[in-house]
Short mmCIF file of C-alpha atoms in Angstrom, two decimals:
data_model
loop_
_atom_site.label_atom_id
_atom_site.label_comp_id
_atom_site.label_asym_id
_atom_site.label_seq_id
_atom_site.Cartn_x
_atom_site.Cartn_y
_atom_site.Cartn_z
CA UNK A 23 -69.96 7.37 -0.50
CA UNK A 24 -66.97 9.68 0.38
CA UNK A 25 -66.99 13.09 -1.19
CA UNK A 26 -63.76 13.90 -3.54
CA UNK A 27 -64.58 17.82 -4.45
CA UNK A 28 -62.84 18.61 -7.71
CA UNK A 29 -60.89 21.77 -7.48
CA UNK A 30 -62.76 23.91 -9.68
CA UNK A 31 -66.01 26.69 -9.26
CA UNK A 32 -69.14 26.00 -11.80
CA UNK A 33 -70.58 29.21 -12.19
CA UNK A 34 -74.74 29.42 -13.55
CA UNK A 35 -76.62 31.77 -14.79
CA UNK A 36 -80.29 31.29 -14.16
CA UNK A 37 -83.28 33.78 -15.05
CA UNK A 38 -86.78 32.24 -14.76
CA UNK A 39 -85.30 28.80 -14.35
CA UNK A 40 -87.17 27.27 -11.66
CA UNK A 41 -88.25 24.18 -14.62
CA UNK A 42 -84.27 23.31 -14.58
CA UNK A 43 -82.35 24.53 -11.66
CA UNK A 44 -83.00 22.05 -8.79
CA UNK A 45 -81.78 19.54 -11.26
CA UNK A 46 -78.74 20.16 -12.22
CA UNK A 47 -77.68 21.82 -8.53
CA UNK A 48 -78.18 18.50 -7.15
CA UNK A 49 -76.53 16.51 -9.74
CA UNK A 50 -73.68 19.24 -8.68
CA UNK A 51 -73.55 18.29 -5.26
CA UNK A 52 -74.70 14.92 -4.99
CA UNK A 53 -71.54 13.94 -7.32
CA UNK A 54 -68.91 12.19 -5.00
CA UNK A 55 -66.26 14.26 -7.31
CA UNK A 56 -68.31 17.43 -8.05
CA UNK A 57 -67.24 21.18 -7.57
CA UNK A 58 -65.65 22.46 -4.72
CA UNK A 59 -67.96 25.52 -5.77
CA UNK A 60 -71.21 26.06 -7.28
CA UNK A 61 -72.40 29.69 -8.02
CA UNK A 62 -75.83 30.79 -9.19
CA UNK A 63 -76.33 33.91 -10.70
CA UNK A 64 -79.49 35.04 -10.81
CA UNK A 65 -80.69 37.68 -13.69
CA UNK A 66 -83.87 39.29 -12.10
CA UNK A 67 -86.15 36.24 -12.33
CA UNK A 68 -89.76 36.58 -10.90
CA UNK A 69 -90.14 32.70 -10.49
CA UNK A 70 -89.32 30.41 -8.00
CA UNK A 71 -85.09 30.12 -8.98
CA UNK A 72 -84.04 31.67 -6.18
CA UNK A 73 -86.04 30.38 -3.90
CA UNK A 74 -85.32 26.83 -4.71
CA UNK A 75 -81.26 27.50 -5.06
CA UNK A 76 -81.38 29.04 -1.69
CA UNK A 77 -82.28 25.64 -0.49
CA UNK A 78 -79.07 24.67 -1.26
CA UNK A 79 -75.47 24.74 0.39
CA UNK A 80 -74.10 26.42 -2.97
CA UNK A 81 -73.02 31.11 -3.46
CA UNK A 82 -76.19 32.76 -4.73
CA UNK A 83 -75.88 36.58 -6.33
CA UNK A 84 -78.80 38.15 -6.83
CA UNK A 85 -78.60 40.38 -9.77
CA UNK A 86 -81.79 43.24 -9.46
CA UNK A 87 -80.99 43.25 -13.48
CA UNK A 88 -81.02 40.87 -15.97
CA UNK A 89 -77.74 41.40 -17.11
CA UNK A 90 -77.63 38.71 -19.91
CA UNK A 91 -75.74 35.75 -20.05
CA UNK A 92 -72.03 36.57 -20.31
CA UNK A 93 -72.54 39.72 -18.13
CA UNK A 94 -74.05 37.28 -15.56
CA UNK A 95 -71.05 34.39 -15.95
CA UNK A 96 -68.79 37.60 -15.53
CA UNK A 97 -70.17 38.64 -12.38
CA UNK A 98 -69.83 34.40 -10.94
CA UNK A 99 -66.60 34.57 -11.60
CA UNK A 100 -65.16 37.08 -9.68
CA UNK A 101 -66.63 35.66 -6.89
CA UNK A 102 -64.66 32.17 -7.68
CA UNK A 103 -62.11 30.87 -5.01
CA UNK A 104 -60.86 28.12 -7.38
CA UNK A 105 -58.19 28.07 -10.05
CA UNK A 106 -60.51 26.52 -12.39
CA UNK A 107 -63.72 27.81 -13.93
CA UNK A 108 -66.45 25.87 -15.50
CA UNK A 109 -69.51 28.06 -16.77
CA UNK A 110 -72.49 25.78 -17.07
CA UNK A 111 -76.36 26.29 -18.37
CA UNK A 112 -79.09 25.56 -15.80
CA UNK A 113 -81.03 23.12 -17.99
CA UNK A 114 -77.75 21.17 -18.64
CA UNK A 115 -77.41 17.25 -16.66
CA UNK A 116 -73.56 16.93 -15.71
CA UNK A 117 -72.87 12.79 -15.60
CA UNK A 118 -71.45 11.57 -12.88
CA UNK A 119 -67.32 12.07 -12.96
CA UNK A 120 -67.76 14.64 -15.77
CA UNK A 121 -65.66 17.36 -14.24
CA UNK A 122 -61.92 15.28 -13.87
CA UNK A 123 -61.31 14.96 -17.70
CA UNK A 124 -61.97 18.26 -18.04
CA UNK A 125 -59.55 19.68 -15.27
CA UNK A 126 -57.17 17.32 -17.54
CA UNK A 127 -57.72 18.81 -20.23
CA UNK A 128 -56.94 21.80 -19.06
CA UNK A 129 -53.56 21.13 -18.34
CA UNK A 130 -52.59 19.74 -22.10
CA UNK A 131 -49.75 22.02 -23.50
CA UNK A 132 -51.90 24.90 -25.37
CA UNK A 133 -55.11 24.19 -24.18
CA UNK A 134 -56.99 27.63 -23.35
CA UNK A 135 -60.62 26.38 -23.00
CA UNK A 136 -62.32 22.71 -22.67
CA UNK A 137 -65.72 21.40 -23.66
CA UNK A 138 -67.44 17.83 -22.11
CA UNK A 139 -69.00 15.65 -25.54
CA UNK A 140 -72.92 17.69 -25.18
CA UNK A 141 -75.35 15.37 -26.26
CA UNK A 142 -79.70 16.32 -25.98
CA UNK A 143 -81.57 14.99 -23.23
CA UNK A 144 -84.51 14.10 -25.23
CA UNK A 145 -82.01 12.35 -27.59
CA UNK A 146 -79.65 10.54 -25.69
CA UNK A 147 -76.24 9.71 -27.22
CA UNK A 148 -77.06 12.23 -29.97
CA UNK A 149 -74.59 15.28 -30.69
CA UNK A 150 -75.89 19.06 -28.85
CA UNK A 151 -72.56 19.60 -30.32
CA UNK A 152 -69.22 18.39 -30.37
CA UNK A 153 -67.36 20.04 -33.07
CA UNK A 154 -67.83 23.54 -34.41
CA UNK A 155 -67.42 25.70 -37.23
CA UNK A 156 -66.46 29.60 -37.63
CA UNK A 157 -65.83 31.00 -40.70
CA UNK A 158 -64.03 34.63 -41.59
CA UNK A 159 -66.54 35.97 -41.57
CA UNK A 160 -68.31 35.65 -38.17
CA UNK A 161 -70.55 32.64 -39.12
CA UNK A 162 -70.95 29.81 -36.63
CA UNK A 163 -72.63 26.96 -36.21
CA UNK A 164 -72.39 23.08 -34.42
CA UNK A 165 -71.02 20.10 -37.56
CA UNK A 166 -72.69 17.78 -36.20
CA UNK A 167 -75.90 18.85 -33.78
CA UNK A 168 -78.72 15.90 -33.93
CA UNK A 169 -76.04 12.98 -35.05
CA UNK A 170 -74.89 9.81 -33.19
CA UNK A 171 -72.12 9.86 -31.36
CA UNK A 172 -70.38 7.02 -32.26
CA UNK A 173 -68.34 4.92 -30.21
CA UNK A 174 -65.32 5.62 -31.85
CA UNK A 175 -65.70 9.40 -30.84
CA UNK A 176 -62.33 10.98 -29.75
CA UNK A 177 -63.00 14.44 -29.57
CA UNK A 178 -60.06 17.15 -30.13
CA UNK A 179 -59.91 20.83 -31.13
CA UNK A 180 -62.88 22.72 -31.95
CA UNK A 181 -63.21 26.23 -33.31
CA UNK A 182 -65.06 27.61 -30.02
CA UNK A 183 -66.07 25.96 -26.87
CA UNK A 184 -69.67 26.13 -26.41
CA UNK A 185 -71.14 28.08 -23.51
CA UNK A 186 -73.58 25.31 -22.48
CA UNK A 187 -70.55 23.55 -20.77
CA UNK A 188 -67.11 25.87 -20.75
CA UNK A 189 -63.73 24.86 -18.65
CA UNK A 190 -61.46 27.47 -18.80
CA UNK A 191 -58.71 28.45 -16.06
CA UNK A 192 -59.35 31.60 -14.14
CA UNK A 193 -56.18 33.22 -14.75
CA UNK A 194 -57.13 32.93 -18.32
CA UNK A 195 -60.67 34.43 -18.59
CA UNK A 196 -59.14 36.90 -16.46
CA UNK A 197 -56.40 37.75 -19.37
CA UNK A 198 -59.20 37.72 -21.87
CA UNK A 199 -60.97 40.12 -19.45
CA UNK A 200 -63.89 37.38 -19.57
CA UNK A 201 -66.87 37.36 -21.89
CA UNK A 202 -68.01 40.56 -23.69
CA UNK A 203 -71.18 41.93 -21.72
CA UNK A 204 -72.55 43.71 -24.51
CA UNK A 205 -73.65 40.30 -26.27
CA UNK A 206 -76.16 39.96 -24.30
CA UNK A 207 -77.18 36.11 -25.59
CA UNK A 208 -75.80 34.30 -28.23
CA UNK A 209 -72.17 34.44 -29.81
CA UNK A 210 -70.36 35.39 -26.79
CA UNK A 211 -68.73 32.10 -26.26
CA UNK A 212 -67.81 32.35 -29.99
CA UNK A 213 -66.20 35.42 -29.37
CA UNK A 214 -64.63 34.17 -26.36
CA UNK A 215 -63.06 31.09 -28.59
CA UNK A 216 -61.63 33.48 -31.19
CA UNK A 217 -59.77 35.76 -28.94
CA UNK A 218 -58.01 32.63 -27.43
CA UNK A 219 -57.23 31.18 -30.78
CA UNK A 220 -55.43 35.01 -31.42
CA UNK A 221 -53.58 34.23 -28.28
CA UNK A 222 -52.37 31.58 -29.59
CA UNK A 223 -54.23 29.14 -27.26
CA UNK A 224 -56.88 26.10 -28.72
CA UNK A 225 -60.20 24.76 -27.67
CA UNK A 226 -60.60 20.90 -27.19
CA UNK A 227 -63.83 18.51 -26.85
CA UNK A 228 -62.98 15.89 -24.07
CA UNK A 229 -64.79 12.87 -24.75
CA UNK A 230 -64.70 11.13 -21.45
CA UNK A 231 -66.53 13.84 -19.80
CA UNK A 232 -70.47 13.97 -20.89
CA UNK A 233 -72.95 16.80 -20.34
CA UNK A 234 -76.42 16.39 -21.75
CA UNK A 235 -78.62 19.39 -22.67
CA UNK A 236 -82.44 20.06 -22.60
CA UNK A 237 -81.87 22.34 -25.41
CA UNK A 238 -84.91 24.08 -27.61
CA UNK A 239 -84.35 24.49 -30.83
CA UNK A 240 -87.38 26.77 -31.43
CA UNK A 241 -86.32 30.32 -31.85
CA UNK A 242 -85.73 32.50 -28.97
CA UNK A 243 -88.10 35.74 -29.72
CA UNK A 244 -85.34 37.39 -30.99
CA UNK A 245 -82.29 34.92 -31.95
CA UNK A 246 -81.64 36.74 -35.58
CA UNK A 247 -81.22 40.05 -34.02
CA UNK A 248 -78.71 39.11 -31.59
CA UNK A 249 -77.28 36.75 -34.08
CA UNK A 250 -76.40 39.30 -36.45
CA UNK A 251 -75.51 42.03 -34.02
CA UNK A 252 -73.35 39.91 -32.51
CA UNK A 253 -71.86 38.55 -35.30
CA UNK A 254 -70.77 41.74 -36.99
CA UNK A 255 -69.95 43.43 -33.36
CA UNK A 256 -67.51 40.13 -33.18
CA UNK A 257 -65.89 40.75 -36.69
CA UNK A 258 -65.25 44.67 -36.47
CA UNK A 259 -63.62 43.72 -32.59
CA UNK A 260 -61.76 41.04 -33.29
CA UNK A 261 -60.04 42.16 -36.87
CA UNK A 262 -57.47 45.07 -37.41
CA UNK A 263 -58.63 47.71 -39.60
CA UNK A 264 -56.61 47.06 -42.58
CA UNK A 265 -58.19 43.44 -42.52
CA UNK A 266 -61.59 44.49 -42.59
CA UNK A 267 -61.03 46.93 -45.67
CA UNK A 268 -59.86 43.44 -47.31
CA UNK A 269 -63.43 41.92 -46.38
CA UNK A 270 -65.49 44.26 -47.24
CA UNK A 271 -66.41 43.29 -50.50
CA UNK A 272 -67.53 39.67 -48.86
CA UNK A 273 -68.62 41.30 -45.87
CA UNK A 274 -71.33 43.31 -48.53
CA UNK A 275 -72.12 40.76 -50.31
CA UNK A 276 -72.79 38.68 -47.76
CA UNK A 277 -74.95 41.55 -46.05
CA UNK A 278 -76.64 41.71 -49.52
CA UNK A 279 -77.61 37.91 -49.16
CA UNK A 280 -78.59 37.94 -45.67
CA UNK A 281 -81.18 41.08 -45.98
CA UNK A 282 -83.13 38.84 -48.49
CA UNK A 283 -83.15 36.47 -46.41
CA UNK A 284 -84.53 38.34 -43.53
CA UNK A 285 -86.88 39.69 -46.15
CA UNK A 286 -88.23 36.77 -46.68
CA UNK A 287 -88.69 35.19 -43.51
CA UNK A 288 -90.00 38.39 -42.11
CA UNK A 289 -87.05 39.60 -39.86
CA UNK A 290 -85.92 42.35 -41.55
CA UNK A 291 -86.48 44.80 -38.73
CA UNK A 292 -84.21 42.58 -36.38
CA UNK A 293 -81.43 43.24 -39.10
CA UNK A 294 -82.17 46.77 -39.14
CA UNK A 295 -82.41 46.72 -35.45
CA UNK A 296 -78.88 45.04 -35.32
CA UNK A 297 -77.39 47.69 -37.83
CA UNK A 298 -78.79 50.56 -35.60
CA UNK A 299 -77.37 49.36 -32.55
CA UNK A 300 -73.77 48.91 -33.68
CA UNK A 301 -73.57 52.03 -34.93
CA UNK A 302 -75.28 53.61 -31.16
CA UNK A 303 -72.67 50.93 -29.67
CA UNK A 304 -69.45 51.83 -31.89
CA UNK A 305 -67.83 53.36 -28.86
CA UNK A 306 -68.19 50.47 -27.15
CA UNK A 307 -67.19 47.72 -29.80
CA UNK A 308 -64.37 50.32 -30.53
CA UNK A 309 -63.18 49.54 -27.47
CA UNK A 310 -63.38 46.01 -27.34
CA UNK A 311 -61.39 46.14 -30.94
CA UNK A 312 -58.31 47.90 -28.84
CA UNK A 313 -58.77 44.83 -26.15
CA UNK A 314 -58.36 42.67 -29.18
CA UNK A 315 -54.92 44.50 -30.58
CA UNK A 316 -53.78 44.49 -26.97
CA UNK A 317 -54.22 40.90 -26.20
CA UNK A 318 -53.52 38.72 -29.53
CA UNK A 319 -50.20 37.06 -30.45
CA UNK A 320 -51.36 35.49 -33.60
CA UNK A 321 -52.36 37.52 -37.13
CA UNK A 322 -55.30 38.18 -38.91
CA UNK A 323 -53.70 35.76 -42.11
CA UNK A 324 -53.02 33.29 -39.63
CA UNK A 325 -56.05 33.06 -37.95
CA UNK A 326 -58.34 33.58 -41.30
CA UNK A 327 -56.53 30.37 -42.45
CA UNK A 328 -57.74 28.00 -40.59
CA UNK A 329 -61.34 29.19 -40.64
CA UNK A 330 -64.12 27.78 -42.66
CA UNK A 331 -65.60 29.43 -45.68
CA UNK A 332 -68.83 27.76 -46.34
CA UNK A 333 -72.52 28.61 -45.62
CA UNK A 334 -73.91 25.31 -46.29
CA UNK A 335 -73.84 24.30 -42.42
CA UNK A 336 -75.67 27.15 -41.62
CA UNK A 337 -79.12 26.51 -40.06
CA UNK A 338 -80.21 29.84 -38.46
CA UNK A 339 -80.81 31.69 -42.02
CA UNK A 340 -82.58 29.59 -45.04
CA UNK A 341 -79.86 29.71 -47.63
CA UNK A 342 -81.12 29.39 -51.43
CA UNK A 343 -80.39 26.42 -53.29
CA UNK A 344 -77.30 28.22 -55.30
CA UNK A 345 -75.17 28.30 -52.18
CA UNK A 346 -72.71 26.12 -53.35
CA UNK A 347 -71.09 28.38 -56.30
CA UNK A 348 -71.45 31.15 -53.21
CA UNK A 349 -68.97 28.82 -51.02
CA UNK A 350 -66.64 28.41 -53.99
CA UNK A 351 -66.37 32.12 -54.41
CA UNK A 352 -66.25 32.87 -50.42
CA UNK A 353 -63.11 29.82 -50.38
CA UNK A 354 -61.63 31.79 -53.12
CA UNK A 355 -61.69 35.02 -51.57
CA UNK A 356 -60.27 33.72 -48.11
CA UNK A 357 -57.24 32.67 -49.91
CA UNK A 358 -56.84 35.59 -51.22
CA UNK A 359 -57.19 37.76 -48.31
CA UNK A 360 -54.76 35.53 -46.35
CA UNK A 361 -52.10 35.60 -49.54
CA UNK A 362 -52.37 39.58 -49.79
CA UNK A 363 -51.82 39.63 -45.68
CA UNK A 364 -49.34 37.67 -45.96
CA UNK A 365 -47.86 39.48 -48.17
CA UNK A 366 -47.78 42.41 -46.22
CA UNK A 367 -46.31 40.93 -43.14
CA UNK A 368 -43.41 39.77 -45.21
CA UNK A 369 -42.73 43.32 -46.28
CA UNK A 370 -43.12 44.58 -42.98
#
């Protein structure tokens, strides 16, 4: 069969994935329309990843550190020599012709960013996710993880492309300066879908192109502290000033909530971790808030608009039974926050 290589580089980021790699590399290249580049990244791993990727004809960097996930996607990408950049998890299965819709995609009028439909490997034809949900403040989470897809599935805009699976074109990660390092794991690709939204720019799920993902559910060691780090380093970035003073009462009270819930599921030193490291790190996520000013095009009312409010979807933290007078008052404090912004732009 006669080899059609789709313009675009898929960057992964491997450490200690020698269970997945081999895998999804030659679904890569044995595709008659796969990348015209693959690049693994390796963080530091002391199995057998690099040993079986240099088997292949694919770019491997060899990190001595593990520099995380979107430090590690960073680092792929400036070794790209294609317009197009798709950033893809080592114990993902691309299906055949998977990559063309996406390219498409990418080309729609105000598309920044472009997801394939995820579904689980162990679960075939069931949601990884499809569509997402960010609320104001910092919460995310996957609508529909674990559910058939049905047939009549047509994707469309989503709050954040998901890192398992992310198109994006290089000239564009490149004007968001690419994923923030400091995250480490988890939340970066929400952050990443935030600042495009403030530029004006959406995220789309492309049905026609299908990814499936060996995915655990089980807690990583440490998923609530980089969770909550991550989340608050994401909200005191990506807001101005004057729009966090506006949140903090909702910000506190949702702190307030959380902490008993870490409490009680014994992971109250992550949080207190978390809250110790932002304040070591506030240089740093000071920094990334002036990247924020410099790059956005949209408001904080605008953008605070069209995010969610509710808690319910929330799986990470166990949320009491009350939480639906909580998501009444959290709706009715987003609409006030956006009236009294808007209110201020108008006599600006």
């Amino acid at each position: 069969m006669t080899r059609r290589p789709v313009p675009v580089t898929v960057v992964i980021v491997t450490h200690n994935s020698e269970r997945h790699i081999e895998a999804v590399v030659s679904r890569l290249i044995e595709d008659p329309e796969g990348p015209s580049q693959v690049i693994v990244v390796d963080n530091a791993s002391d199995d057998r990843t690099r040993e079986i990727v240099a088997g292949f004809a694919v770019d491997l960097v060899e990190s001595p550190d593990n520099l995380g996930f979107p430090a590690g996607c960073n680092l792929g990408a400036t070794k790209a020599d294609q317009a197009a950049l798709v950033f893809l998890n080592p114990d993902t299965e691309p299906h055949p012709g998977w990559l063309v819709p996406l390219l498409a995609a990418l080309e729609e009028p105000g598309v920044g960013a472009a997801q394939p439909t995820l579904d689980l490997v162990d679960q075939p034809g069931h949601f990884f996710t499809s569509h997402s949900e960010l609320t104001y403040l910092g919460f995310a989470w996957s609508t529909d993880a674990g559910k058939p897809i049905p047939p009549t599935h047509r994707g469309g805009d989503v709050a954040f492309p998901s890192g398992a699976a992310l198109a994006i074109k290089r000239e564009t990660f490149e004007a968001l300066e690419g994923f923030r390092p400091g995250y480490f794991l988890y939340l970066e690709d929400v952050d990443l879908g935030w600042r495009l939204r403030l530029r004006g720019l959406r995220a789309v799920q492309v049905p026609e192109s299908r990814v499936s993902h060996d995915y655990d559910f089980e807690r990583h060691a440490r998923k609530m502290y980089y969770l909550e780090r991550n989340r608050l380093r994401m909200v005191f970035a990506n807001y101005r000033p004057s729009t966090l003073v506006l949140l903090s009462p909702a910000l506190l009270a949702v702190e307030l909530g959380i902490v008993a819930a870490a409490i009680k599921n014994h992971w109250f030193g992550d949080k207190v971790q978390g809250w110790k490291d932002l304040w070591r790190l506030r240089h740093e996520v000071a920094a990334e808030a002036r990247q924020t000013r410099a790059q956005r095009l949209i408001s904080d009312g605008e953008m605070i608009r069209t995010m969610g409010a509710e808690f319910r979807g929330i799986t990470q933290i166990s949320l009491p039974p009350f939480m639906g007078i909580v998501d009444r008052g959290m709706a009715w404090y987003q609409k006030v926050v956006v009236w009294v912004l808007g209110l201020g732009r108008n006599r600006g």
